[in-house]
Coordinates of C-alpha atoms and ligand atoms in Angstrom, one line a residue:
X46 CA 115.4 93.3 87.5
X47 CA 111.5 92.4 87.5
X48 CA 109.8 94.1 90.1
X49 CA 105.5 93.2 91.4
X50 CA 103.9 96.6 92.2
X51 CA 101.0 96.3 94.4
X52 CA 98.2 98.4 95.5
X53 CA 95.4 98.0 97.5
X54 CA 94.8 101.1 100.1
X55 CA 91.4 101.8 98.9
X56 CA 88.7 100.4 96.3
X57 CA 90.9 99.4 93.5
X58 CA 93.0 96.0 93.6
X59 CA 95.5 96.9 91.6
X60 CA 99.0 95.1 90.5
X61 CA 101.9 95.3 87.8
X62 CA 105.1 94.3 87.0
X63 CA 107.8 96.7 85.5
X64 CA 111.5 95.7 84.3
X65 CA 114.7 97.9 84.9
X66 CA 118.4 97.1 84.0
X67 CA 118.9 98.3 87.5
X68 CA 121.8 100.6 86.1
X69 CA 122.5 103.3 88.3
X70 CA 123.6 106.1 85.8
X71 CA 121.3 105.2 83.0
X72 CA 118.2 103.2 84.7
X73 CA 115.1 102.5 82.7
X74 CA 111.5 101.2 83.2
X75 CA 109.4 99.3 81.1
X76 CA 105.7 98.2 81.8
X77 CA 105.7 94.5 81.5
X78 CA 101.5 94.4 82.7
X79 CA 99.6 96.8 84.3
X80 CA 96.4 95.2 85.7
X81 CA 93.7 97.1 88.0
X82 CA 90.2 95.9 89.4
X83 CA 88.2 98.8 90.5
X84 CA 85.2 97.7 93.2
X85 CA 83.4 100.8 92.4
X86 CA 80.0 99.0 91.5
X87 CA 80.3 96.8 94.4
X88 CA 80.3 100.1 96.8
X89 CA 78.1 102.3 95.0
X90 CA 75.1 100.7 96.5
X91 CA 76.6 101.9 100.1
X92 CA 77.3 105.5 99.2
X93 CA 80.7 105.0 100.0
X94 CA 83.7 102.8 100.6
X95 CA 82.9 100.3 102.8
X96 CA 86.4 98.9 104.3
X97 CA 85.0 95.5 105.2
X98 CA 83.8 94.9 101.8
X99 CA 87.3 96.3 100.1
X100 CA 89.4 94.3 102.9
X101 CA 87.3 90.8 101.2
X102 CA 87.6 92.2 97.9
X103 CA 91.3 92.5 97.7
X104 CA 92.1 89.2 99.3
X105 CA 89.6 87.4 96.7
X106 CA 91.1 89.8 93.6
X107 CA 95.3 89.4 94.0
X108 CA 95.7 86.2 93.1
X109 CA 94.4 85.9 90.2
X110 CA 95.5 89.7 89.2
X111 CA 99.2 88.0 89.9
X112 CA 98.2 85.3 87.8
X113 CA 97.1 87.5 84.9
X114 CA 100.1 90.1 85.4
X115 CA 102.8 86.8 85.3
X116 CA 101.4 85.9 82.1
X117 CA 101.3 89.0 80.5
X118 CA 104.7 89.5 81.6
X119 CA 105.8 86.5 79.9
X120 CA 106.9 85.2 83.7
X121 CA 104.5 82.2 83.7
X122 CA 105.9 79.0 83.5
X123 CA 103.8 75.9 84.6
X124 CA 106.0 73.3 85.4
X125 CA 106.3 73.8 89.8
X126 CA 108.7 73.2 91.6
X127 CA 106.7 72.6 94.3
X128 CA 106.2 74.8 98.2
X129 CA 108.4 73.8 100.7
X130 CA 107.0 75.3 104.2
X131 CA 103.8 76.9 103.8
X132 CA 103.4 77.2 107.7
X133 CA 105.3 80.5 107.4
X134 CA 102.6 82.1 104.6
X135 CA 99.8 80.8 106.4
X136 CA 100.1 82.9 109.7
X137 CA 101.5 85.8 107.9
X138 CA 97.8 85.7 105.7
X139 CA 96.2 84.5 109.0
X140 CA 93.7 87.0 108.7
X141 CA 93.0 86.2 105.3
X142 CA 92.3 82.7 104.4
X143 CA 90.9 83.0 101.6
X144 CA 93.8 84.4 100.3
X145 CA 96.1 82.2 101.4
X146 CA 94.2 79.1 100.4
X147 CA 94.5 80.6 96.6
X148 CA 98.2 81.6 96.9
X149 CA 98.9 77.9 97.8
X150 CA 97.1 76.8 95.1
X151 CA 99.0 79.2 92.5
X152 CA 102.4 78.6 94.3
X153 CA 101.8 75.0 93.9
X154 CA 101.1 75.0 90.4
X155 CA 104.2 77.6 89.1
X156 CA 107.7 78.1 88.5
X157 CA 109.2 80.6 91.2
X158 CA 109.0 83.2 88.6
X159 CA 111.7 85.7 88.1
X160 CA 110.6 88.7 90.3
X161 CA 113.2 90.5 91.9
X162 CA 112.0 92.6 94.2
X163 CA 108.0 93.8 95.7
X164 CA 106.6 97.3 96.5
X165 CA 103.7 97.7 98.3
X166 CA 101.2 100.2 99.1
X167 CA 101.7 100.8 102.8
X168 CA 99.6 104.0 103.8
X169 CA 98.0 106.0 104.1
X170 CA 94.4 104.7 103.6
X171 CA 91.7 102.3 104.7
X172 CA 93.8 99.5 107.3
X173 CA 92.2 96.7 106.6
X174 CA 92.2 97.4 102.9
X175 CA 96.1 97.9 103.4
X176 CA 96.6 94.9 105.5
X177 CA 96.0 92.6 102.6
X178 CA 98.6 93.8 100.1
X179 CA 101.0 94.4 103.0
X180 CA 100.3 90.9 104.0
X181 CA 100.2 89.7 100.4
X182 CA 103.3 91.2 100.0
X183 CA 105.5 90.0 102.9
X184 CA 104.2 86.0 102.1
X185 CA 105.4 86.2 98.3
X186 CA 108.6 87.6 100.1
X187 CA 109.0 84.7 101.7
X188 CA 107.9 82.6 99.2
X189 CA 110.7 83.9 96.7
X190 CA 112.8 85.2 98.9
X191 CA 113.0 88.8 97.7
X192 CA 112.7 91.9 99.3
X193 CA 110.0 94.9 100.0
X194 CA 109.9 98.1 99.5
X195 CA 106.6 99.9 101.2
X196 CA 105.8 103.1 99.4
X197 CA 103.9 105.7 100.4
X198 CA 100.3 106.4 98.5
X199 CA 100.8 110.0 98.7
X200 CA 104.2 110.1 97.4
X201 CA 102.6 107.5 94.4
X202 CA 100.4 110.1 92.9
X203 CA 103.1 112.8 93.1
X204 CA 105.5 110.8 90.9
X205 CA 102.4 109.8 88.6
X206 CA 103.5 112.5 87.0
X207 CA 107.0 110.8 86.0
X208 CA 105.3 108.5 83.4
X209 CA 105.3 109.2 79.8
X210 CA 101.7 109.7 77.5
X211 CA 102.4 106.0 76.4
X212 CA 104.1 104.5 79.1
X213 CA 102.8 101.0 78.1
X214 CA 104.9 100.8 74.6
X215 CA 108.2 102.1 75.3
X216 CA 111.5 100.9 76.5
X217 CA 111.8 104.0 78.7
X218 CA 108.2 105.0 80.0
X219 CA 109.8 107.2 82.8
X220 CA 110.9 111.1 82.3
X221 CA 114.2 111.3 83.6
X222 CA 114.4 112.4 86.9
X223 CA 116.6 114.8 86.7
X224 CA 114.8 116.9 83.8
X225 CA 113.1 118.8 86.7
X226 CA 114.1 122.0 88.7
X227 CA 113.6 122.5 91.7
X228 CA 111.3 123.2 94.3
X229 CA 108.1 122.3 93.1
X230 CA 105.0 122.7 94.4
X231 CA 102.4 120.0 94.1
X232 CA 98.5 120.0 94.6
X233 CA 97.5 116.7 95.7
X234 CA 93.4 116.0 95.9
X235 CA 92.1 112.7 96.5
X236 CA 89.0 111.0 98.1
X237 CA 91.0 111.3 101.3
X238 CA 93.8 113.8 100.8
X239 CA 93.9 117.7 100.0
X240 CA 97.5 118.6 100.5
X241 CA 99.7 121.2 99.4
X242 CA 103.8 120.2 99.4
X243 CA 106.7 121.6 98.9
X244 CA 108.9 119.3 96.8
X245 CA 112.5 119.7 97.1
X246 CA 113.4 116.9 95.3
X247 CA 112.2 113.5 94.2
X248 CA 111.4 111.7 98.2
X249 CA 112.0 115.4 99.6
X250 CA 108.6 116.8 100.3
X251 CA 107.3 119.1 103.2
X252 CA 103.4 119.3 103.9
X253 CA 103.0 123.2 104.1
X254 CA 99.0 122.8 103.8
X255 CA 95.9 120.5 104.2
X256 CA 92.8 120.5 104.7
X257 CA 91.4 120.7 108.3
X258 CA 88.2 118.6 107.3
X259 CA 86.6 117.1 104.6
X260 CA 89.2 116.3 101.4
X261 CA 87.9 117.4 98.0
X262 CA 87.3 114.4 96.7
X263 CA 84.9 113.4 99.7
X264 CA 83.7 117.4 98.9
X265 CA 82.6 116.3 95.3
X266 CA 81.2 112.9 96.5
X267 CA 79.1 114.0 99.5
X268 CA 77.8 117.0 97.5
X269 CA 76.8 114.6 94.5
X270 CA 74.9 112.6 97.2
X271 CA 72.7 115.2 97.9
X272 CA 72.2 115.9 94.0
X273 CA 71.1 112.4 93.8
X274 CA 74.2 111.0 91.5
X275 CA 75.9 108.2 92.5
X276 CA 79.4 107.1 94.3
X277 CA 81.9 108.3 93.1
X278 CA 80.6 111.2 92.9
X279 CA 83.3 113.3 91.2
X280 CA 83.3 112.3 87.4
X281 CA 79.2 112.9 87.3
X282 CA 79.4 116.7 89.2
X283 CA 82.3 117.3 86.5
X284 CA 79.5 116.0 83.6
X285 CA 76.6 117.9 85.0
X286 CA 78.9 120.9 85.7
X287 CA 79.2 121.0 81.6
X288 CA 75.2 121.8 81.5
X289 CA 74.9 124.2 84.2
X290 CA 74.8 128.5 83.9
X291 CA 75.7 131.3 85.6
X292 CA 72.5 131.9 87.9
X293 CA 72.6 134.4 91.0
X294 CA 70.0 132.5 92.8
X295 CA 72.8 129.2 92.7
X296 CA 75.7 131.2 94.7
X297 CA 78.2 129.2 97.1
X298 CA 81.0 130.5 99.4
X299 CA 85.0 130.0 98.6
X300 CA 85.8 128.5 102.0
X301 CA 89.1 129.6 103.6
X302 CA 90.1 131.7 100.3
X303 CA 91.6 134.6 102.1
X304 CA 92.5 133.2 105.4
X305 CA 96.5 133.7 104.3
X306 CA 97.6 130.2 104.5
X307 CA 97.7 126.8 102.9
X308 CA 94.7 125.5 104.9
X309 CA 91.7 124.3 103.0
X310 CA 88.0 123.5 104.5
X311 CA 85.2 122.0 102.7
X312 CA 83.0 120.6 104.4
X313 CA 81.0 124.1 105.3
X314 CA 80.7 124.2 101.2
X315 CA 78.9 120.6 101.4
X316 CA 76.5 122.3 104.2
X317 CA 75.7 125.4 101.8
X318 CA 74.8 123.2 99.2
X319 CA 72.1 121.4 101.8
X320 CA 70.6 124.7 102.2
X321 CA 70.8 125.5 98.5
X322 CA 68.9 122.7 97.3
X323 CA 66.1 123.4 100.2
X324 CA 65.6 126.6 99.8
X325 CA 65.5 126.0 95.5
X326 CA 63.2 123.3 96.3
X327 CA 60.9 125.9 98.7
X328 CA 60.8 128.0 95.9
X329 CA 60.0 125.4 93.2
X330 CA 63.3 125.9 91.3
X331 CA 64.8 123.0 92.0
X332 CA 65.0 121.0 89.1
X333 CA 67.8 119.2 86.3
X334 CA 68.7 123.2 85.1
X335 CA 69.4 124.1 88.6
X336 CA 71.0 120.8 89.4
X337 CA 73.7 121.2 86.8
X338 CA 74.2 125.1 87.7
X339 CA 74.8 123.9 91.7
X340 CA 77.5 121.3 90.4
X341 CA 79.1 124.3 88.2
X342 CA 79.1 126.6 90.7
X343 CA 80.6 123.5 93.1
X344 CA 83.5 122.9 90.8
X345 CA 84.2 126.8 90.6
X346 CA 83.9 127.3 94.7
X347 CA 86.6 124.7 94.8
X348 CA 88.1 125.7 91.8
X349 CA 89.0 129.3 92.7
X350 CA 89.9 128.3 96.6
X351 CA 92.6 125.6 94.9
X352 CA 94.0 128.3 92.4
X353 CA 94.4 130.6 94.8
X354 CA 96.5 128.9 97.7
X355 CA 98.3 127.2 95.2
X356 CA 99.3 130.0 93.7
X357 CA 100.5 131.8 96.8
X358 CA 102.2 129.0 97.3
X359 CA 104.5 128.9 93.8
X360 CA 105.2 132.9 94.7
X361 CA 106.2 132.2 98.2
X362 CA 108.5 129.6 97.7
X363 CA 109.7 130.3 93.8
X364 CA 108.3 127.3 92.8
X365 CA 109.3 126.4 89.5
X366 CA 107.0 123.8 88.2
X367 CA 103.3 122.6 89.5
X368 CA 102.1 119.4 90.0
X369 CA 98.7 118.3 90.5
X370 CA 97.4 114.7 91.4
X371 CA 95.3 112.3 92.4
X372 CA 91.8 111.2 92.1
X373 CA 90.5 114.8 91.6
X374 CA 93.7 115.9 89.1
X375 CA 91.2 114.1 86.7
X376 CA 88.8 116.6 86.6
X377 CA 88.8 118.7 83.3
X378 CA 87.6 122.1 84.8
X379 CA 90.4 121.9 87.7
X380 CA 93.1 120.7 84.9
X381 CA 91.8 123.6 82.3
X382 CA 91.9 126.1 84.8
X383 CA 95.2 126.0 86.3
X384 CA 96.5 125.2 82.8
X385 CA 95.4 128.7 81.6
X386 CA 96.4 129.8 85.3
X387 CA 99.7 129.1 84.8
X388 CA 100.5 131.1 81.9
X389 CA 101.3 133.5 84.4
X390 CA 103.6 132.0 85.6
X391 CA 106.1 130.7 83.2
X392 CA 106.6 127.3 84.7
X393 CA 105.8 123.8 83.6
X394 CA 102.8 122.2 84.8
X395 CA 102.6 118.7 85.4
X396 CA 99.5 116.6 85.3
X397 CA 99.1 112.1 85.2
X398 CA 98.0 110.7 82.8
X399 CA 94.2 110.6 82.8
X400 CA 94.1 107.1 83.1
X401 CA 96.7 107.3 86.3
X402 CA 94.7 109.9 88.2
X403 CA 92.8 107.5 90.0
X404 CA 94.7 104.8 91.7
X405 CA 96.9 102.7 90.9
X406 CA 100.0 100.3 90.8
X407 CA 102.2 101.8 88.4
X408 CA 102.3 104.9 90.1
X409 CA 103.0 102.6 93.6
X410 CA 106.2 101.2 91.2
X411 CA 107.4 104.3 90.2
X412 CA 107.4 105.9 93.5
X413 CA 109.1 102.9 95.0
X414 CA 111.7 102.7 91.9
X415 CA 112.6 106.2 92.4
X416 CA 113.3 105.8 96.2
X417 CA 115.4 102.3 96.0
X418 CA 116.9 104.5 92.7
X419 CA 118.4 106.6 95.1
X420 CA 118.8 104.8 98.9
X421 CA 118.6 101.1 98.0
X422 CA 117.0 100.1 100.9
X423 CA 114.7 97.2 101.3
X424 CA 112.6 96.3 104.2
X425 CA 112.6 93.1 106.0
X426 CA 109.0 91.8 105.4
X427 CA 108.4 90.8 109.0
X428 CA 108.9 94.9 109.6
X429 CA 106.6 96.6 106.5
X430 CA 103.3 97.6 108.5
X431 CA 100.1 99.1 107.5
X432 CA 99.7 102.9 108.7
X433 CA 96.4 104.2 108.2
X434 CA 97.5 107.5 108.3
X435 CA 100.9 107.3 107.2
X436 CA 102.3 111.1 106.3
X437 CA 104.7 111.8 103.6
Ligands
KG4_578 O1 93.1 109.1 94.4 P1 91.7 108.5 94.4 O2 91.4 107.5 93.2 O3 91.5 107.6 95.7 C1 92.0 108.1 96.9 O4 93.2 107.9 97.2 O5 91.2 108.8 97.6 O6 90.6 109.6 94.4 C2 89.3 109.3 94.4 C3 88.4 110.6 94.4 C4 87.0 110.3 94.6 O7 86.5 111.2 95.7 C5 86.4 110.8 93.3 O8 85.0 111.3 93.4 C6 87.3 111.8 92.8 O9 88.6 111.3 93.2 N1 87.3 112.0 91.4 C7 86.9 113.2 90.8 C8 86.9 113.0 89.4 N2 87.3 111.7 89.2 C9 87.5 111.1 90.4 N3 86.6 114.4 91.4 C10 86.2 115.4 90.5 N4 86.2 115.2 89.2 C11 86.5 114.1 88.6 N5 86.5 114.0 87.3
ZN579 ZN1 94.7 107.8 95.9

């Protein structure tokens, strides 16, 4: 079974195609292509995602991403055998023209290729950057007549973890799923998500704590605004951090750190940092030194609020392994310091891949592979919507 993995919920267009043997005792995955086109540069100049410009993005990026991820997967075949009714794809892509226009074009030039089944990215994230993989989705379900699974971003970067160091050579890139006790607890910090769940199992998970403002990764990318570093933000706080000292005129609050619950707040720690850098420029000490000792004292603040709800949340519910993902999960302070953190505690910690931190389609498969794994259910393509703010 070949199955198209699609993700587009944000600024990265991303798409690959995994095989399984679909064999319910002993089921393996293997990464036939793994393609991603990240928009970053395009959004940098606007601070920001802008959804408009990821929305046009996407639609002009999936074809030829399917294109590329067919070939690589040896699916390819040039010889068509021509579209029947393309009446059907064109008001599904209605709102995408472009996109349909190109799909035509590629559906009129190729073999139906042997693709068994598509998950999408359904939520949550930004809807009209969802809309176009949904939609993509549900017309190549037409087109080949195979079924959807939408997955859930959220519960992507949790099973991120579930792929091997070098997932892209072997003929069984997954851990086994059931080579984990549980509950777990896992951290998940993204551009738009600080969460803290209780997993009970793999597609069992209970949100016990989230932020009630700003996520961490908007944290780290607002406060490198100010610092004058550019979107995304995160990776250059976590490379000036690496510079910066210990300094008692650089001093920021941990928001929320003894408040007793699994509620997070940042964006009070964004406002410090305003007054921070005015009152270090009043006093002519604002400079690259004190720069790099605001984004280490940034990472810490966050650091040491993250460590210590997370923590309280292992004890409380006997966790008895960690995970930590998402955009954020990259970070090498946050990684090194719950690493040594959890020698405490005796229990596994479980972090992606580097390179699967950020997002992604392989992650989109896996979490849809372990769901159909376990209910095989499929959703009529006419019925997958996108949700904005889709919970786990
Ligand atoms: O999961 P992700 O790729 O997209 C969302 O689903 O939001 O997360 C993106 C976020 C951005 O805010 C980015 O600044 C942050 O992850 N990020 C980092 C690092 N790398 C990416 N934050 C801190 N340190 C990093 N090394
Ligand atoms: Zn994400």
């Amino acid at each position: 079974m070949n199955i198209l993995a699609i993700e587009t919920s944000c600024d990265e267009t991303a798409l690959s195609i995994i095989q399984t043997n679909n064999n319910d005792t002993e089921p393996n995955f293997r990464v036939l292509s793994d393609l991603v086109i990240s928009q970053i540069d395009i959004h940098a100049e606007y601070g920001g995602v802008f959804p408009a410009l990821a929305k046009r993005e996407h639609a002009k990026n999936l074809v030829p991403l399917l294109s590329q991820a067919l070939r690589d997967a040896g699916l390819y075949s040039g010889a068509s055998n021509g579209l029947q009714d393309t009446d059907i794809l064109q008001q599904i892509l209605e709102r995408e023209p472009e996109l349909f226009e190109q799909l035509r074009t590629l559906l009129n030039t190729i073999e139906t290729p042997s693709i068994d089944m598509i998950m999408v990215t359904h939520g949550p994230g930004l809807a009209p950057a969802l809309w176009v993989g949904v939609n993509f989705a549900r017309a190549l379900s037409v087109a080949w007549n195979i079924p959807v699974v939408p997955v859930n971003h959220m519960e992507g970067h949790i099973t991120s973890i579930l792929l091997k160091d070098d997932y892209k050579n072997l003929d069984e890139a997954l851990s086994p799923l059931d080579s984990f006790s549980f509950p777990m607890i896992a951290l998940l910090v993204s551009g738009g998500h600080t969460q803290l769940v209780l997993v009970r199992g793999w597609g069992d998970y209970e949100i016990i704590g989230e932020t009630i403002d700003d996520a961490v990764g908007e944290a780290f990318d607002k406060v490198a605004r100010m610092l004058d570093m550019e979107y995304p933000g995160g990776p250059k706080i976590s490379r000036a951090a690496v510079h910066g000292v210990e300094n008692e005129h650089v001093q920021l609050p941990r928001p929320m750190m003894h408040t007793n619950d699994y509620r997070f707040s940042f964006s009070g720690l964004k406002t410090s940092v305003r007054y921070l850098i005015e009152s270090l420029t009043e006093n002519n000490q604002y400079n690259e030194q004190t720069i790099n000792d605001i984004a280490r004292e940034f990472e810490y603040a966050v650091t040491d609020v993250l460590v210590k709800k997370t923590c309280a949340a292992i004890e409380e519910y006997g966790a008895q392994g960690l995970i930590i993902a998402g955009g954020v999960s990259a970070n090498t302070f946050i990684r090194d310091s719950f690493e040594q953190e959890m020698n405490r505690y005796n229990i596994p910690l479980y972090l992606p891949e580097q390179k699967l931190c950020g997002d992604n389609s392989l992650m989109i498969a896996t979490a849809g592979f372990v769901n159909y794994t376990k209910n095989k259910t499929t959703t009529p393509q006419d019925e997958v919507v996108a949700v904005g703010n889709l919970k786990l």
